[in-house]
Short mmCIF file of C-alpha atoms and ligand atoms in Angstrom, two decimals:
data_model
loop_
_atom_site.label_atom_id
_atom_site.label_comp_id
_atom_site.label_asym_id
_atom_site.label_seq_id
_atom_site.Cartn_x
_atom_site.Cartn_y
_atom_site.Cartn_z
CA MET A 1 0.03 -0.01 0.03
CA GLY A 2 1.24 3.54 -0.79
CA MET A 3 2.70 6.05 1.62
CA THR A 4 -0.23 8.54 1.53
CA ASP A 5 -3.84 7.75 2.04
CA GLY A 6 -5.33 10.87 0.41
CA TRP A 7 -5.61 12.74 -2.90
CA ARG A 8 -6.22 16.37 -3.50
CA LEU A 9 -7.71 17.21 -6.84
CA GLU A 10 -7.60 20.72 -8.24
CA PRO A 11 -10.86 21.51 -10.00
CA GLY A 12 -11.06 21.28 -13.78
CA GLY A 13 -8.58 19.92 -16.27
CA GLN A 14 -8.78 18.38 -19.65
CA ILE A 15 -8.43 14.77 -20.63
CA ARG A 16 -6.37 13.95 -23.69
CA GLY A 17 -4.41 11.06 -25.20
CA THR A 18 -4.45 7.29 -25.22
CA LEU A 19 -4.41 5.13 -22.05
CA THR A 20 -3.31 1.53 -21.71
CA LEU A 21 -5.54 0.10 -19.02
CA PRO A 22 -4.84 -2.79 -16.74
CA GLY A 23 -6.19 -6.34 -17.22
CA ASP A 24 -9.75 -7.15 -16.30
CA LYS A 25 -10.12 -8.05 -12.66
CA SER A 26 -12.94 -10.68 -12.96
CA ILE A 27 -11.18 -12.47 -15.79
CA SER A 28 -7.82 -12.39 -14.03
CA HIS A 29 -9.21 -14.07 -10.94
CA ARG A 30 -10.81 -16.78 -13.10
CA ALA A 31 -7.75 -17.39 -15.17
CA LEU A 32 -5.56 -17.86 -12.13
CA LEU A 33 -8.22 -20.21 -10.39
CA ILE A 34 -8.97 -22.35 -13.36
CA ALA A 35 -5.38 -22.70 -14.44
CA ALA A 36 -4.47 -23.84 -10.91
CA LEU A 37 -7.10 -26.60 -11.19
CA ALA A 38 -6.01 -27.85 -14.59
CA GLU A 39 -3.38 -30.41 -15.42
CA GLY A 40 -0.21 -29.12 -17.06
CA SER A 41 0.98 -25.56 -17.63
CA SER A 42 -0.91 -22.46 -18.48
CA ARG A 43 0.50 -19.04 -19.57
CA LEU A 44 -1.63 -16.11 -18.52
CA ASP A 45 -1.02 -12.91 -20.27
CA GLY A 46 -2.25 -9.44 -19.10
CA VAL A 47 -3.27 -10.48 -15.64
CA LEU A 48 -4.28 -7.53 -13.40
CA ASP A 49 -1.58 -6.78 -10.83
CA SER A 50 -3.78 -5.68 -7.85
CA GLU A 51 -4.13 -6.68 -4.25
CA ASP A 52 -7.35 -8.60 -4.99
CA CYS A 53 -5.75 -10.71 -7.72
CA ARG A 54 -2.67 -11.27 -5.66
CA ALA A 55 -4.89 -12.61 -2.79
CA THR A 56 -6.21 -15.21 -5.22
CA ALA A 57 -2.73 -16.14 -6.41
CA ARG A 58 -1.46 -16.34 -2.85
CA ALA A 59 -4.32 -18.61 -1.79
CA LEU A 60 -3.78 -20.93 -4.72
CA ALA A 61 -0.05 -21.17 -3.85
CA GLN A 62 -1.00 -22.02 -0.23
CA LEU A 63 -3.12 -24.78 -1.73
CA GLY A 64 -0.02 -26.17 -3.46
CA ALA A 65 -0.38 -24.78 -6.99
CA GLU A 66 2.84 -23.66 -8.56
CA ILE A 67 2.14 -20.18 -9.67
CA ARG A 68 4.60 -17.43 -10.52
CA GLU A 69 4.84 -14.11 -12.35
CA THR A 70 7.42 -14.41 -15.14
CA SER A 71 7.27 -10.76 -16.18
CA PRO A 72 4.78 -8.00 -15.38
CA GLY A 73 1.33 -9.26 -16.18
CA ASN A 74 2.54 -12.72 -17.32
CA TRP A 75 1.95 -15.66 -15.06
CA LEU A 76 2.94 -19.26 -15.47
CA VAL A 77 0.73 -21.75 -13.59
CA GLU A 78 1.80 -25.38 -13.29
CA GLY A 79 -1.34 -27.21 -12.38
CA ARG A 80 -1.38 -30.79 -11.13
CA GLY A 81 -5.07 -31.19 -11.59
CA LEU A 82 -7.83 -30.96 -8.94
CA ASP A 83 -6.38 -33.86 -7.00
CA GLY A 84 -3.05 -32.02 -6.78
CA LEU A 85 -4.33 -29.51 -4.41
CA GLN A 86 -3.46 -29.91 -0.73
CA ALA A 87 -4.68 -28.71 2.63
CA PRO A 88 -3.20 -25.25 3.41
CA GLY A 89 -1.13 -24.86 6.53
CA ALA A 90 -3.00 -21.82 7.56
CA PRO A 91 -6.27 -19.90 6.86
CA LEU A 92 -6.52 -18.37 3.44
CA ASP A 93 -6.71 -14.64 3.82
CA LEU A 94 -8.50 -13.13 0.82
CA GLY A 95 -8.00 -9.52 1.88
CA ASN A 96 -10.68 -7.27 0.37
CA SER A 97 -11.78 -9.68 -2.44
CA GLY A 98 -15.33 -10.97 -2.51
CA THR A 99 -14.70 -12.65 -5.84
CA ALA A 100 -11.69 -14.61 -4.45
CA MET A 101 -13.61 -15.70 -1.38
CA ARG A 102 -16.84 -16.77 -3.07
CA LEU A 103 -15.16 -18.56 -6.03
CA LEU A 104 -12.76 -20.35 -3.64
CA CYS A 105 -15.87 -21.64 -1.67
CA GLY A 106 -17.05 -23.46 -4.76
CA LEU A 107 -13.61 -24.78 -5.57
CA LEU A 108 -12.80 -25.96 -2.05
CA ALA A 109 -16.26 -27.41 -1.09
CA ALA A 110 -15.34 -30.69 -2.93
CA ARG A 111 -11.61 -30.96 -1.98
CA PRO A 112 -11.07 -33.57 0.72
CA PHE A 113 -9.54 -31.38 3.35
CA PRO A 114 -10.53 -28.51 5.71
CA THR A 115 -9.98 -24.88 4.86
CA THR A 116 -10.69 -21.63 6.66
CA LEU A 117 -11.26 -18.40 4.56
CA THR A 118 -10.82 -15.00 6.11
CA GLY A 119 -10.77 -11.42 4.89
CA ASP A 120 -10.32 -7.83 5.95
CA ALA A 121 -12.83 -5.67 7.89
CA SER A 122 -14.89 -4.92 4.74
CA LEU A 123 -14.99 -8.50 3.45
CA SER A 124 -15.81 -9.77 6.94
CA GLN A 125 -19.07 -7.85 6.72
CA ARG A 126 -20.23 -9.29 3.38
CA PRO A 127 -22.88 -11.95 2.98
CA MET A 128 -21.67 -15.47 2.30
CA GLU A 129 -24.83 -17.63 2.78
CA ARG A 130 -25.68 -16.85 -0.85
CA VAL A 131 -22.90 -19.14 -1.81
CA ALA A 132 -22.78 -21.46 1.27
CA SER A 133 -26.48 -22.37 1.05
CA PRO A 134 -26.56 -23.84 -2.56
CA LEU A 135 -23.21 -25.53 -1.85
CA ARG A 136 -24.83 -27.23 1.24
CA GLU A 137 -27.61 -28.46 -1.06
CA MET A 138 -24.79 -30.18 -3.04
CA GLY A 139 -23.67 -31.87 0.13
CA ALA A 140 -20.97 -29.42 1.19
CA ARG A 141 -20.10 -28.97 4.90
CA ILE A 142 -19.58 -25.28 5.18
CA LYS A 143 -19.96 -22.90 8.06
CA THR A 144 -20.21 -19.06 8.14
CA ASP A 145 -20.10 -16.79 11.13
CA SER A 146 -23.83 -15.62 11.24
CA GLY A 147 -23.74 -15.54 7.43
CA ARG A 148 -20.35 -13.81 7.18
CA PRO A 149 -16.66 -14.72 7.05
CA PRO A 150 -14.64 -16.41 8.40
CA ILE A 151 -15.78 -19.49 6.51
CA ARG A 152 -14.91 -22.98 7.52
CA ILE A 153 -15.16 -25.62 4.85
CA ASP A 154 -14.79 -29.36 5.49
CA GLY A 155 -14.48 -30.43 1.92
CA GLY A 156 -15.94 -33.74 0.64
CA PRO A 157 -17.87 -35.46 -2.15
CA LEU A 158 -20.64 -33.37 -3.76
CA GLN A 159 -23.73 -34.19 -5.71
CA GLY A 160 -25.01 -32.19 -8.72
CA ILE A 161 -28.15 -30.11 -8.19
CA ALA A 162 -30.59 -27.93 -10.10
CA TYR A 163 -30.66 -24.52 -8.56
CA ASP A 164 -32.68 -21.35 -9.27
CA GLU A 165 -30.53 -18.43 -8.29
CA PRO A 166 -32.58 -15.97 -6.23
CA ILE A 167 -30.19 -13.05 -6.84
CA ALA A 168 -28.05 -11.99 -9.77
CA SER A 169 -24.54 -12.90 -8.85
CA ALA A 170 -21.78 -14.02 -11.12
CA GLN A 171 -19.72 -14.92 -8.04
CA VAL A 172 -22.34 -17.39 -6.82
CA LYS A 173 -22.82 -18.73 -10.30
CA SER A 174 -19.10 -19.26 -10.73
CA ALA A 175 -18.70 -20.92 -7.36
CA LEU A 176 -21.47 -23.40 -8.29
CA LEU A 177 -19.83 -24.17 -11.65
CA LEU A 178 -16.54 -24.81 -9.99
CA ALA A 179 -18.25 -27.13 -7.46
CA GLY A 180 -20.35 -28.71 -10.20
CA LEU A 181 -17.21 -29.59 -12.14
CA GLN A 182 -16.16 -31.76 -9.22
CA ALA A 183 -19.63 -33.13 -8.31
CA ARG A 184 -21.26 -36.43 -9.08
CA GLY A 185 -23.74 -35.95 -12.00
CA ARG A 186 -24.84 -32.73 -13.48
CA THR A 187 -25.34 -29.30 -11.97
CA CYS A 188 -27.69 -26.87 -13.58
CA LEU A 189 -28.47 -23.30 -12.49
CA THR A 190 -30.91 -20.79 -13.77
CA GLU A 191 -30.11 -17.05 -13.31
CA ALA A 192 -32.60 -14.57 -12.05
CA VAL A 193 -30.92 -11.81 -14.11
CA PRO A 194 -28.11 -12.56 -16.51
CA SER A 195 -24.77 -11.84 -14.87
CA ARG A 196 -21.23 -11.70 -16.25
CA ASP A 197 -20.37 -14.96 -18.01
CA HIS A 198 -16.54 -14.97 -17.96
CA THR A 199 -16.41 -18.40 -16.18
CA GLU A 200 -18.68 -20.04 -18.83
CA ARG A 201 -16.58 -18.55 -21.57
CA MET A 202 -13.27 -19.62 -19.93
CA LEU A 203 -13.94 -23.18 -18.86
CA PRO A 204 -14.10 -24.48 -22.46
CA LEU A 205 -10.65 -23.02 -23.17
CA PHE A 206 -9.46 -25.49 -20.53
CA GLY A 207 -11.42 -28.37 -21.95
CA ALA A 208 -14.52 -28.33 -19.73
CA ASP A 209 -17.96 -28.21 -21.47
CA CYS A 210 -20.42 -25.89 -20.12
CA GLU A 211 -23.89 -25.81 -21.73
CA VAL A 212 -25.59 -22.46 -21.83
CA ASP A 213 -29.21 -22.29 -22.92
CA GLY A 214 -30.65 -18.81 -22.26
CA ALA A 215 -30.66 -18.28 -18.51
CA ARG A 216 -29.85 -21.95 -17.74
CA ILE A 217 -26.29 -23.17 -17.44
CA CYS A 218 -25.31 -26.80 -16.92
CA ILE A 219 -21.98 -28.45 -16.16
CA GLU A 220 -21.24 -32.16 -16.04
CA GLY A 221 -19.14 -33.34 -13.09
CA GLY A 222 -15.86 -35.15 -13.49
CA GLN A 223 -14.51 -33.34 -16.49
CA ALA A 224 -10.67 -32.85 -16.51
CA LEU A 225 -9.22 -29.50 -17.16
CA HIS A 226 -6.05 -29.11 -19.18
CA GLY A 227 -3.58 -26.18 -19.10
CA ALA A 228 -4.35 -23.37 -21.62
CA ASP A 229 -3.01 -20.03 -22.64
CA VAL A 230 -5.25 -17.04 -21.73
CA THR A 231 -4.94 -13.44 -22.63
CA VAL A 232 -6.85 -11.14 -20.30
CA PRO A 233 -8.58 -8.20 -21.97
CA ARG A 234 -8.32 -4.64 -20.48
CA ASP A 235 -10.77 -3.87 -17.79
CA LEU A 236 -13.99 -2.00 -18.81
CA SER A 237 -14.66 -1.25 -15.18
CA ALA A 238 -11.25 0.55 -14.96
CA ALA A 239 -12.03 2.33 -18.26
CA ALA A 240 -15.33 3.55 -16.95
CA PHE A 241 -13.67 6.13 -14.57
CA PHE A 242 -11.77 7.67 -17.55
CA ILE A 243 -14.72 7.53 -19.88
CA VAL A 244 -16.96 9.49 -17.50
CA GLY A 245 -14.04 11.80 -16.71
CA THR A 246 -13.63 12.65 -20.47
CA LEU A 247 -17.37 13.17 -20.93
CA ILE A 248 -17.62 15.77 -18.14
CA ALA A 249 -14.38 17.59 -18.76
CA PRO A 250 -14.27 20.39 -21.35
CA ASP A 251 -12.57 19.97 -24.81
CA SER A 252 -11.44 16.41 -24.01
CA GLU A 253 -10.91 13.31 -26.06
CA LEU A 254 -9.45 9.99 -24.97
CA LYS A 255 -8.69 6.69 -26.75
CA LEU A 256 -8.78 3.40 -24.73
CA PRO A 257 -7.49 0.52 -26.83
CA SER A 258 -8.37 -3.17 -26.52
CA VAL A 259 -11.02 -3.00 -23.73
CA GLY A 260 -13.19 -5.96 -22.85
CA VAL A 261 -16.84 -5.35 -23.91
CA ASN A 262 -18.55 -8.50 -22.75
CA PRO A 263 -22.34 -7.78 -23.29
CA ARG A 264 -22.97 -8.73 -19.66
CA ARG A 265 -20.53 -5.98 -18.62
CA ASP A 266 -21.23 -3.22 -21.03
CA GLY A 267 -24.19 -1.56 -19.23
CA VAL A 268 -22.09 1.49 -18.49
CA LEU A 269 -21.68 2.19 -22.16
CA GLN A 270 -25.36 1.72 -22.91
CA VAL A 271 -26.40 3.99 -20.05
CA LEU A 272 -23.90 6.72 -21.07
CA ARG A 273 -25.05 6.57 -24.75
CA GLN A 274 -28.61 6.84 -23.43
CA MET A 275 -27.47 10.04 -21.68
CA GLY A 276 -26.05 11.47 -24.90
CA ALA A 277 -22.41 10.49 -24.52
CA GLY A 278 -20.10 10.63 -27.56
CA VAL A 279 -18.49 7.15 -27.28
CA ASP A 280 -17.30 5.16 -30.28
CA ILE A 281 -16.87 1.41 -29.78
CA ASP A 282 -14.84 -0.16 -32.56
CA ALA A 283 -14.84 -3.90 -32.23
CA VAL A 284 -11.46 -5.57 -32.72
CA ASP A 285 -10.54 -9.25 -32.64
CA PRO A 286 -11.85 -11.03 -29.70
CA VAL A 287 -9.35 -12.13 -26.98
CA GLY A 288 -10.02 -15.83 -26.34
CA ARG A 289 -13.80 -15.91 -26.13
CA GLU A 290 -14.11 -12.33 -24.82
CA PRO A 291 -15.24 -9.52 -27.15
CA VAL A 292 -12.88 -6.55 -27.16
CA ALA A 293 -13.08 -3.03 -28.65
CA ASP A 294 -11.17 0.16 -29.01
CA ILE A 295 -13.09 2.90 -27.24
CA THR A 296 -12.97 6.62 -28.14
CA VAL A 297 -14.77 9.16 -26.00
CA ARG A 298 -15.31 12.93 -26.26
CA SER A 299 -16.58 15.67 -23.99
CA SER A 300 -20.40 15.58 -24.19
CA ALA A 301 -23.45 17.32 -22.79
CA LEU A 302 -25.27 14.63 -20.82
CA THR A 303 -28.92 14.40 -20.08
CA GLY A 304 -30.64 12.60 -17.20
CA THR A 305 -32.12 9.15 -17.88
CA ASP A 306 -34.01 6.26 -16.26
CA ILE A 307 -31.86 3.12 -15.59
CA GLY A 308 -33.76 -0.07 -14.76
CA PRO A 309 -32.67 -3.08 -12.73
CA ASP A 310 -31.55 -5.16 -15.79
CA LEU A 311 -29.24 -2.44 -17.04
CA ILE A 312 -27.86 -1.79 -13.50
CA ALA A 313 -27.03 -5.55 -13.26
CA ASN A 314 -24.78 -5.07 -16.32
CA ALA A 315 -23.20 -1.93 -14.83
CA ILE A 316 -23.05 -3.07 -11.19
CA ASP A 317 -19.46 -2.01 -10.54
CA GLU A 318 -19.94 1.24 -12.50
CA PHE A 319 -22.64 2.59 -10.24
CA PRO A 320 -20.39 4.99 -8.42
CA VAL A 321 -19.00 6.67 -11.54
CA LEU A 322 -22.48 6.67 -13.12
CA CYS A 323 -23.66 8.70 -10.19
CA ILE A 324 -21.00 11.22 -11.02
CA ALA A 325 -22.18 11.30 -14.64
CA ALA A 326 -25.72 11.89 -13.36
CA ALA A 327 -24.58 14.74 -11.12
CA CYS A 328 -23.15 16.40 -14.30
CA ALA A 329 -26.16 15.78 -16.50
CA ARG A 330 -29.09 18.15 -17.27
CA GLY A 331 -32.21 16.88 -15.52
CA THR A 332 -32.84 13.85 -13.34
CA THR A 333 -31.41 10.37 -13.51
CA THR A 334 -33.14 7.45 -11.69
CA LEU A 335 -31.19 4.30 -11.05
CA ALA A 336 -33.38 1.37 -9.95
CA GLY A 337 -32.42 -2.04 -8.65
CA VAL A 338 -29.61 -0.83 -6.46
CA GLY A 339 -30.11 -3.21 -3.45
CA GLU A 340 -27.01 -5.23 -4.17
CA LEU A 341 -24.92 -2.08 -4.06
CA ARG A 342 -25.50 -1.79 -0.40
CA ILE A 343 -23.38 -4.89 0.20
CA LYS A 344 -20.40 -4.29 -2.06
CA GLU A 345 -16.98 -3.28 -0.65
CA SER A 346 -18.98 -0.51 1.08
CA ASP A 347 -22.63 0.56 1.09
CA ARG A 348 -22.20 2.32 -2.21
CA VAL A 349 -25.67 3.93 -2.21
CA ALA A 350 -24.93 5.63 1.12
CA ALA A 351 -21.30 6.46 0.18
CA MET A 352 -22.28 8.12 -3.08
CA ALA A 353 -25.23 10.00 -1.43
CA GLU A 354 -22.91 11.24 1.31
CA GLY A 355 -20.11 12.32 -1.05
CA LEU A 356 -22.36 14.01 -3.67
CA SER A 357 -24.21 15.97 -0.97
CA THR A 358 -20.84 17.25 0.19
CA LEU A 359 -20.28 18.51 -3.31
CA GLY A 360 -23.75 20.14 -3.30
CA VAL A 361 -25.65 17.53 -5.23
CA PRO A 362 -28.55 16.06 -3.19
CA VAL A 363 -29.35 12.42 -3.83
CA GLU A 364 -32.79 11.16 -3.10
CA VAL A 365 -32.41 7.55 -1.76
CA GLY A 366 -35.50 5.27 -2.08
CA ASP A 367 -36.03 1.69 -1.08
CA ASP A 368 -34.31 0.12 -4.16
CA SER A 369 -33.49 3.29 -6.22
CA VAL A 370 -31.67 6.58 -6.20
CA ARG A 371 -32.52 9.79 -7.97
CA ILE A 372 -29.90 12.45 -8.82
CA THR A 373 -30.62 15.80 -10.31
CA GLY A 374 -27.65 17.40 -12.06
CA ARG A 375 -26.31 20.51 -10.34
CA PRO A 376 -22.97 22.41 -10.48
CA MET A 377 -20.53 20.61 -8.26
CA GLY A 378 -18.49 22.44 -5.58
CA GLY A 379 -15.70 20.88 -3.60
CA GLY A 380 -15.01 19.43 -0.19
CA THR A 381 -13.60 16.34 1.60
CA ILE A 382 -14.89 13.00 0.60
CA ARG A 383 -14.52 9.70 2.54
CA SER A 384 -13.91 6.60 0.41
CA HIS A 385 -15.51 4.33 3.10
CA ARG A 386 -12.51 1.99 2.30
CA ASP A 387 -13.91 1.42 -1.16
CA HIS A 388 -11.74 1.70 -4.21
CA ARG A 389 -14.50 2.56 -6.58
CA ILE A 390 -15.88 5.35 -4.27
CA ALA A 391 -12.42 6.90 -4.16
CA MET A 392 -11.86 6.81 -7.96
CA ALA A 393 -15.39 8.13 -8.72
CA PHE A 394 -14.90 11.25 -6.60
CA ALA A 395 -11.41 11.83 -8.09
CA VAL A 396 -13.03 11.91 -11.52
CA ALA A 397 -15.74 14.34 -10.23
CA ALA A 398 -13.15 17.04 -9.75
CA LEU A 399 -12.88 17.45 -13.60
CA ALA A 400 -16.38 19.14 -13.39
CA ALA A 401 -16.14 20.68 -9.91
CA SER A 402 -15.53 24.32 -9.13
CA GLU A 403 -13.51 23.82 -5.97
CA PRO A 404 -10.86 21.30 -4.91
CA ILE A 405 -11.85 17.81 -3.81
CA VAL A 406 -9.93 15.92 -1.19
CA VAL A 407 -10.49 12.11 -1.19
CA GLU A 408 -9.59 10.35 2.03
CA GLY A 409 -8.85 6.62 2.15
CA VAL A 410 -7.36 6.06 -1.28
CA ARG A 411 -5.06 3.14 -0.43
CA TRP A 412 -8.09 0.81 -1.12
CA VAL A 413 -7.63 1.74 -4.82
CA ALA A 414 -4.74 -0.75 -4.91
CA THR A 415 -7.28 -3.57 -4.50
CA SER A 416 -8.27 -3.20 -8.14
CA PHE A 417 -6.37 -0.42 -9.87
CA PRO A 418 -2.99 0.38 -8.40
CA GLY A 419 -1.93 2.42 -11.42
CA PHE A 420 -5.03 4.76 -11.34
CA SER A 421 -3.35 7.85 -9.99
CA GLY A 422 -0.52 7.65 -12.49
CA LEU A 423 -2.80 7.21 -15.50
CA ALA A 424 -5.10 9.92 -14.12
CA ARG A 425 -2.18 12.36 -14.11
CA GLN A 426 -1.01 11.14 -17.49
CA ALA A 427 -4.53 11.85 -18.95
CA GLY A 428 -4.70 15.36 -17.47
CA MET A 429 -6.29 15.08 -14.03
CA ARG A 430 -4.84 17.43 -11.47
CA LEU A 431 -4.26 14.79 -8.85
CA HIS A 432 -1.72 15.09 -5.99
CA ASP A 433 -1.05 12.91 -3.05
CA ALA A 434 -2.29 14.50 0.09
C1 S3P B 1 -17.77 -10.09 -9.98
C2 S3P B 1 -19.14 -10.12 -9.78
C3 S3P B 1 -19.94 -9.01 -9.22
C4 S3P B 1 -19.04 -7.74 -9.19
C5 S3P B 1 -17.68 -8.00 -8.69
C6 S3P B 1 -16.94 -8.98 -9.55
C7 S3P B 1 -17.08 -11.31 -10.45
O1 S3P B 1 -20.33 -9.36 -7.94
O2 S3P B 1 -19.71 -6.78 -8.42
O3 S3P B 1 -16.94 -6.77 -8.53
O4 S3P B 1 -15.89 -11.26 -10.85
O5 S3P B 1 -17.79 -12.37 -10.59
P1 S3P B 1 -21.66 -10.32 -7.74
O6 S3P B 1 -21.46 -11.49 -8.48
O7 S3P B 1 -21.69 -10.54 -6.25
O8 S3P B 1 -22.79 -9.43 -8.17
#
């Protein structure tokens, strides 16, 4: 973690140039995990170097996988197959990473040894029954602490099930697929709302069939995984901060090459276009099975819009920065279906409402929705609530603010995007350590 824990952003600035973004966080976790389960070697290229992904890699190494970074972003994983994993000597500490913890639950539920999974203060508050409960239906012995971490898993044989997912969660879906791969028989799940499908796209690269039929996904147990080479596309969730920054800054234009634009992830682009954003998305060759595009974005006058639950599900991690776009738009924006955002790395609804009201933009918070009416933004001191995306969203807000913004608690940015402040300065943001 860095020396300072705050940023000071001078108001205004222009965004120009071309930015090379880091690898996709969701896909990086999956590549590391699946490669560690496979037999033989896998080369992973473009893996995100962040605390969350390092937590996954560290946990896999504790489980006995041979896993090392050969050069920045390139990892070599020597898998010995599922049966090659061993009981770790100590609890697996997943830091801030919900993805690491939930996916590992699915992976470990069927391994014949006990494991304990722990996390930091934020992760220790997050709900884990959503993954523990369907795994128990498969026969897993798994205990949470009143629904939260630490999690104790006494791994053993699992039986395939048919499961209707009550909530949209790619993490739960992926955990069940990793468990299903090791279960007797077939595991099928039906999604409430379609969530990101990186796991379903990646498993076949390693030789495991995954049948997708609309909202229903099935996997046959007992399939062997073989090492594969994976290139990780650049992260659209990281791009979103700079896309909104460019839209709200004057006379700005930015190019973002080779960004992943999986249709289950691109809600942010749809919403911004609906708001009048000038964004060009030029499809380039897919990377593995993931669609990729060069994105060009220009300063644009934004207008308020209505965003429903289905679209929010495809822009779930972009909610903080979409709130900043809404604050800079003419008229009112309503974002509906925001319940899940209250249980992310922070309560993102409350954190955005607090920060925006500090800047002079009131947010009406309803039961499952928020309403934001665009207003000129002032400045002030913003708390990140130990949440990387809250910190980055308010840094971007300074581009359209009239006074300086101080963001407190920025060390959490290292969980997903350690290079953010450097790229922000390179692009033209007036960001200083404070
Ligand atoms: C993720 C899924 C989403 C998302 C998270 C990453 C993943 O969470 O918010 O940042 O990699 O599967 P849920 O699946 O809990 O909605």
